[in-house]
Amino acid sequence: MYLQSPLTTSPGTALPLDRQQAAAAVLQLVLLGALTTAAGLGPAGWLAGIGYAAGLHALLAGAARRARTEALGPADLVTLGRAVLIGGVTALVVDGLVAGQLALVPLVALASVALALDFVDGRVARRTGTVSELGARFDMETDAFLVLVLSVQVAAVTGPWVLVIGGLRYAFVAAGWMLPWLTGSLPARFSAKAVAAGQGIVLVVAAAGILPVAAAVVLVAAALTALLWSFGRDTLLLYRRRATL
């Protein structure tokens, strides 16, 4: 997902950022209401969903302000829609953990659509000429949070070690606060993108319960191994480049 360039309003987008975010907040409430009717979403799910929406609003507004962005472009709106779906996933996971009963079908459906749309926003950005560094970061953070939430759900079935998948990226960022060389730029690699995309797909399959637990454990362990390899390779490359920082 890509945010618009500084001090510009994206082509074909009439609403300013605050109205776009307000619309997203309304859609989030509508989705939570639909999940209440269709899946019995309880108070814990509502609290999680509303808390998520408030955090998304604050973080996106702050990022756009620092980038001097006045409105989201077409691709940005795709990712904002993905973010709303992830709010529904978050609400379902939290509600399932508290109530002890997960609404599996809507969770898998919402997560699957959110993952599928991840292949759309980048193409839209390139076709509309609205690619930006901040937009790419927004997309990455959206993906990372979905993986984190899904890892929490899968961990409830396969064991807490799965949380490493969701937490590794955040641990890497935290380590960068103490080791500045970890914040260096990395070359774009297809393998890294494939590994990152695979985490969400594997976690959705594991969460769906369509595999025996033993098979799900093997599949998730393979995904974690690939993720550790990808992060390890990036860390080694950044370490070798640290003298230039």
Short mmCIF file of C-alpha atoms in Angstrom, two decimals:
data_model
loop_
_atom_site.label_atom_id
_atom_site.label_comp_id
_atom_site.label_asym_id
_atom_site.label_seq_id
_atom_site.Cartn_x
_atom_site.Cartn_y
_atom_site.Cartn_z
CA MET A 1 0.00 0.00 0.00
CA TYR A 2 1.31 3.42 -0.86
CA LEU A 3 0.54 6.85 0.52
CA GLN A 4 0.45 9.92 -1.69
CA SER A 5 3.45 12.20 -2.18
CA PRO A 6 3.92 15.27 0.08
CA LEU A 7 1.36 18.08 -0.05
CA THR A 8 -0.72 16.46 -2.78
CA THR A 9 -4.18 15.08 -3.10
CA SER A 10 -4.44 11.86 -5.05
CA PRO A 11 -6.08 11.83 -8.47
CA GLY A 12 -9.80 11.13 -8.31
CA THR A 13 -9.94 11.39 -4.52
CA ALA A 14 -12.25 14.16 -3.34
CA LEU A 15 -12.31 13.51 0.39
CA PRO A 16 -9.52 14.78 2.65
CA LEU A 17 -7.72 12.42 4.99
CA ASP A 18 -9.88 13.10 8.04
CA ARG A 19 -13.05 12.22 6.15
CA GLN A 20 -11.45 9.15 4.66
CA GLN A 21 -10.50 7.98 8.12
CA ALA A 22 -13.96 8.80 9.46
CA ALA A 23 -15.48 6.66 6.72
CA ALA A 24 -13.11 3.82 7.64
CA ALA A 25 -14.15 4.14 11.29
CA VAL A 26 -17.81 3.89 10.32
CA LEU A 27 -17.08 0.82 8.19
CA GLN A 28 -15.26 -0.73 11.14
CA LEU A 29 -18.32 -0.26 13.35
CA VAL A 30 -20.57 -1.69 10.63
CA LEU A 31 -18.31 -4.73 10.33
CA LEU A 32 -18.31 -5.26 14.10
CA GLY A 33 -22.10 -5.00 14.06
CA ALA A 34 -22.30 -7.57 11.26
CA LEU A 35 -20.01 -9.91 13.19
CA THR A 36 -22.22 -9.50 16.25
CA THR A 37 -25.26 -10.61 14.27
CA ALA A 38 -23.58 -13.36 12.26
CA ALA A 39 -20.97 -14.66 14.69
CA GLY A 40 -22.12 -13.57 18.13
CA LEU A 41 -19.26 -11.12 18.69
CA GLY A 42 -19.22 -10.21 22.37
CA PRO A 43 -18.04 -7.25 24.47
CA ALA A 44 -14.39 -8.32 24.42
CA GLY A 45 -14.46 -8.39 20.63
CA TRP A 46 -16.06 -4.97 20.47
CA LEU A 47 -13.46 -3.51 22.83
CA ALA A 48 -10.66 -5.02 20.77
CA GLY A 49 -12.17 -3.81 17.50
CA ILE A 50 -12.77 -0.28 18.72
CA GLY A 51 -9.32 -0.11 20.31
CA TYR A 52 -7.77 -1.30 17.07
CA ALA A 53 -9.70 1.28 15.04
CA ALA A 54 -8.63 4.08 17.40
CA GLY A 55 -4.99 3.01 17.20
CA LEU A 56 -5.13 2.77 13.41
CA HIS A 57 -6.64 6.25 13.18
CA ALA A 58 -4.00 7.82 15.42
CA LEU A 59 -1.01 6.09 13.82
CA LEU A 60 -2.13 6.74 10.24
CA ALA A 61 -2.94 10.37 10.96
CA GLY A 62 0.46 10.86 12.58
CA ALA A 63 2.31 9.19 9.71
CA ALA A 64 0.42 11.22 7.11
CA ARG A 65 1.09 14.44 9.02
CA ARG A 66 4.82 13.75 9.15
CA ALA A 67 4.78 13.01 5.42
CA ARG A 68 2.69 16.13 4.79
CA THR A 69 0.07 14.05 3.03
CA GLU A 70 -3.40 15.55 2.66
CA ALA A 71 -5.34 12.55 1.34
CA LEU A 72 -5.01 8.87 0.63
CA GLY A 73 -4.65 7.78 -2.98
CA PRO A 74 -6.47 4.90 -4.68
CA ALA A 75 -4.01 2.25 -3.50
CA ASP A 76 -4.02 3.73 -0.01
CA LEU A 77 -7.75 3.23 0.17
CA VAL A 78 -7.37 -0.42 -0.78
CA THR A 79 -5.01 -0.93 2.15
CA LEU A 80 -7.26 1.10 4.44
CA GLY A 81 -10.02 -1.33 3.49
CA ARG A 82 -7.67 -4.21 4.30
CA ALA A 83 -7.01 -2.59 7.66
CA VAL A 84 -10.74 -2.52 8.41
CA LEU A 85 -10.97 -6.25 7.64
CA ILE A 86 -8.00 -6.88 9.95
CA GLY A 87 -9.90 -5.02 12.66
CA GLY A 88 -12.62 -7.64 12.28
CA VAL A 89 -10.05 -10.44 12.50
CA THR A 90 -8.61 -8.86 15.64
CA ALA A 91 -12.04 -8.62 17.24
CA LEU A 92 -12.83 -12.25 16.46
CA VAL A 93 -9.52 -13.56 17.79
CA VAL A 94 -9.77 -11.64 21.05
CA ASP A 95 -13.41 -12.57 21.51
CA GLY A 96 -12.60 -16.22 20.84
CA LEU A 97 -9.80 -16.25 23.39
CA VAL A 98 -12.01 -14.66 26.05
CA ALA A 99 -15.19 -16.61 25.32
CA GLY A 100 -13.41 -19.87 24.57
CA GLN A 101 -15.27 -20.32 21.28
CA LEU A 102 -13.99 -18.96 17.97
CA ALA A 103 -16.17 -17.99 15.01
CA LEU A 104 -13.86 -19.74 12.57
CA VAL A 105 -15.62 -19.21 9.24
CA PRO A 106 -15.82 -15.39 9.37
CA LEU A 107 -12.26 -15.19 10.69
CA VAL A 108 -10.87 -17.24 7.81
CA ALA A 109 -13.02 -15.33 5.31
CA LEU A 110 -11.92 -11.88 6.51
CA ALA A 111 -8.25 -12.85 6.77
CA SER A 112 -8.30 -14.46 3.31
CA VAL A 113 -9.79 -11.36 1.67
CA ALA A 114 -7.29 -9.14 3.47
CA LEU A 115 -4.42 -11.30 2.21
CA ALA A 116 -5.81 -11.36 -1.34
CA LEU A 117 -6.08 -7.56 -1.43
CA ASP A 118 -2.41 -7.35 -0.52
CA PHE A 119 -1.69 -8.28 -4.14
CA VAL A 120 -3.91 -5.44 -5.38
CA ASP A 121 -2.75 -2.23 -3.68
CA GLY A 122 0.81 -2.29 -5.02
CA ARG A 123 -0.40 -2.71 -8.58
CA VAL A 124 -2.91 0.10 -8.15
CA ALA A 125 -0.18 2.38 -6.80
CA ARG A 126 2.11 1.73 -9.73
CA ARG A 127 -0.64 2.19 -12.30
CA THR A 128 -1.83 5.45 -10.76
CA GLY A 129 1.67 6.82 -10.12
CA THR A 130 1.15 7.13 -6.35
CA VAL A 131 4.05 5.00 -5.12
CA SER A 132 5.82 6.34 -2.04
CA GLU A 133 8.09 5.12 0.75
CA LEU A 134 5.54 5.94 3.41
CA GLY A 135 2.88 4.04 1.53
CA ALA A 136 5.06 0.97 1.35
CA ARG A 137 5.61 1.25 5.11
CA PHE A 138 1.87 1.45 5.72
CA ASP A 139 1.36 -1.71 3.70
CA MET A 140 4.12 -3.49 5.58
CA GLU A 141 2.71 -2.52 8.98
CA THR A 142 -0.74 -3.71 7.94
CA ASP A 143 0.67 -7.07 6.88
CA ALA A 144 2.73 -7.37 10.04
CA PHE A 145 -0.24 -6.78 12.33
CA LEU A 146 -2.38 -9.33 10.52
CA VAL A 147 0.39 -11.91 10.90
CA LEU A 148 0.69 -11.02 14.60
CA VAL A 149 -3.04 -11.51 15.22
CA LEU A 150 -3.16 -14.76 13.27
CA SER A 151 -0.12 -16.06 15.15
CA VAL A 152 -1.96 -15.44 18.43
CA GLN A 153 -4.87 -17.53 17.21
CA VAL A 154 -2.72 -20.36 15.86
CA ALA A 155 -0.61 -20.36 19.04
CA ALA A 156 -3.72 -21.29 21.00
CA VAL A 157 -3.81 -24.56 19.03
CA THR A 158 -0.20 -25.42 18.18
CA GLY A 159 1.70 -23.81 21.06
CA PRO A 160 3.14 -20.43 22.09
CA TRP A 161 6.24 -20.86 19.89
CA VAL A 162 4.11 -19.68 16.95
CA LEU A 163 4.11 -16.20 18.48
CA VAL A 164 7.68 -15.86 17.21
CA ILE A 165 6.25 -15.48 13.70
CA GLY A 166 4.10 -12.54 14.71
CA GLY A 167 6.61 -10.95 17.06
CA LEU A 168 9.85 -11.28 15.12
CA ARG A 169 9.35 -8.19 13.00
CA TYR A 170 8.52 -6.07 16.07
CA ALA A 171 11.54 -7.47 17.90
CA PHE A 172 13.69 -6.49 14.92
CA VAL A 173 12.36 -2.93 15.04
CA ALA A 174 12.94 -2.72 18.80
CA ALA A 175 16.50 -3.98 18.36
CA GLY A 176 17.06 -1.17 15.86
CA TRP A 177 16.53 1.37 18.64
CA MET A 178 19.63 0.05 20.38
CA LEU A 179 21.59 -1.00 17.28
CA PRO A 180 21.17 1.76 14.66
CA TRP A 181 22.85 -0.31 11.95
CA LEU A 182 19.75 -2.52 11.91
CA THR A 183 17.75 0.40 10.49
CA GLY A 184 19.74 0.51 7.26
CA SER A 185 18.06 0.01 3.89
CA LEU A 186 17.86 -3.40 2.29
CA PRO A 187 17.66 -4.35 -1.39
CA ALA A 188 14.30 -5.55 -2.67
CA ARG A 189 14.32 -9.33 -2.94
CA PHE A 190 11.62 -11.57 -4.35
CA SER A 191 12.55 -14.27 -1.81
CA ALA A 192 11.93 -11.91 1.10
CA LYS A 193 8.54 -10.89 -0.29
CA ALA A 194 7.61 -14.52 -0.89
CA VAL A 195 8.57 -15.52 2.66
CA ALA A 196 6.61 -12.60 4.12
CA ALA A 197 3.52 -13.36 2.04
CA GLY A 198 3.74 -17.04 2.93
CA GLN A 199 3.45 -16.37 6.65
CA GLY A 200 -0.08 -15.05 6.39
CA ILE A 201 -1.20 -17.82 4.04
CA VAL A 202 0.24 -20.55 6.27
CA LEU A 203 -1.30 -19.05 9.40
CA VAL A 204 -4.74 -18.81 7.79
CA VAL A 205 -4.53 -22.46 6.69
CA ALA A 206 -3.45 -23.47 10.20
CA ALA A 207 -6.19 -21.38 11.81
CA ALA A 208 -8.84 -22.84 9.51
CA GLY A 209 -8.45 -26.24 11.14
CA ILE A 210 -8.53 -28.09 7.82
CA LEU A 211 -5.31 -29.94 8.66
CA PRO A 212 -4.55 -32.36 11.48
CA VAL A 213 -2.76 -30.63 14.32
CA ALA A 214 0.50 -32.48 13.58
CA ALA A 215 0.41 -31.39 9.93
CA ALA A 216 -0.38 -27.81 10.96
CA VAL A 217 2.59 -27.82 13.32
CA VAL A 218 4.92 -29.01 10.56
CA LEU A 219 3.58 -26.40 8.12
CA VAL A 220 3.88 -23.52 10.58
CA ALA A 221 7.34 -24.68 11.68
CA ALA A 222 8.47 -24.62 8.05
CA ALA A 223 7.12 -21.09 7.67
CA LEU A 224 8.92 -20.01 10.83
CA THR A 225 12.16 -21.55 9.60
CA ALA A 226 11.90 -19.63 6.34
CA LEU A 227 11.17 -16.42 8.26
CA LEU A 228 14.18 -16.89 10.55
CA TRP A 229 16.36 -17.50 7.50
CA SER A 230 15.08 -14.32 5.83
CA PHE A 231 15.60 -12.17 8.93
CA GLY A 232 18.99 -13.76 9.56
CA ARG A 233 20.16 -13.00 6.04
CA ASP A 234 19.00 -9.39 6.30
CA THR A 235 20.65 -8.96 9.69
CA LEU A 236 23.94 -10.32 8.40
CA LEU A 237 23.84 -7.98 5.41
CA LEU A 238 23.11 -4.96 7.59
CA TYR A 239 25.89 -5.96 9.98
CA ARG A 240 28.39 -6.07 7.14
CA ARG A 241 27.27 -2.60 6.04
CA ARG A 242 27.33 -1.05 9.52
CA ALA A 243 30.66 0.73 8.92
CA THR A 244 29.03 2.92 6.29
CA LEU A 245 26.30 4.23 8.63
#
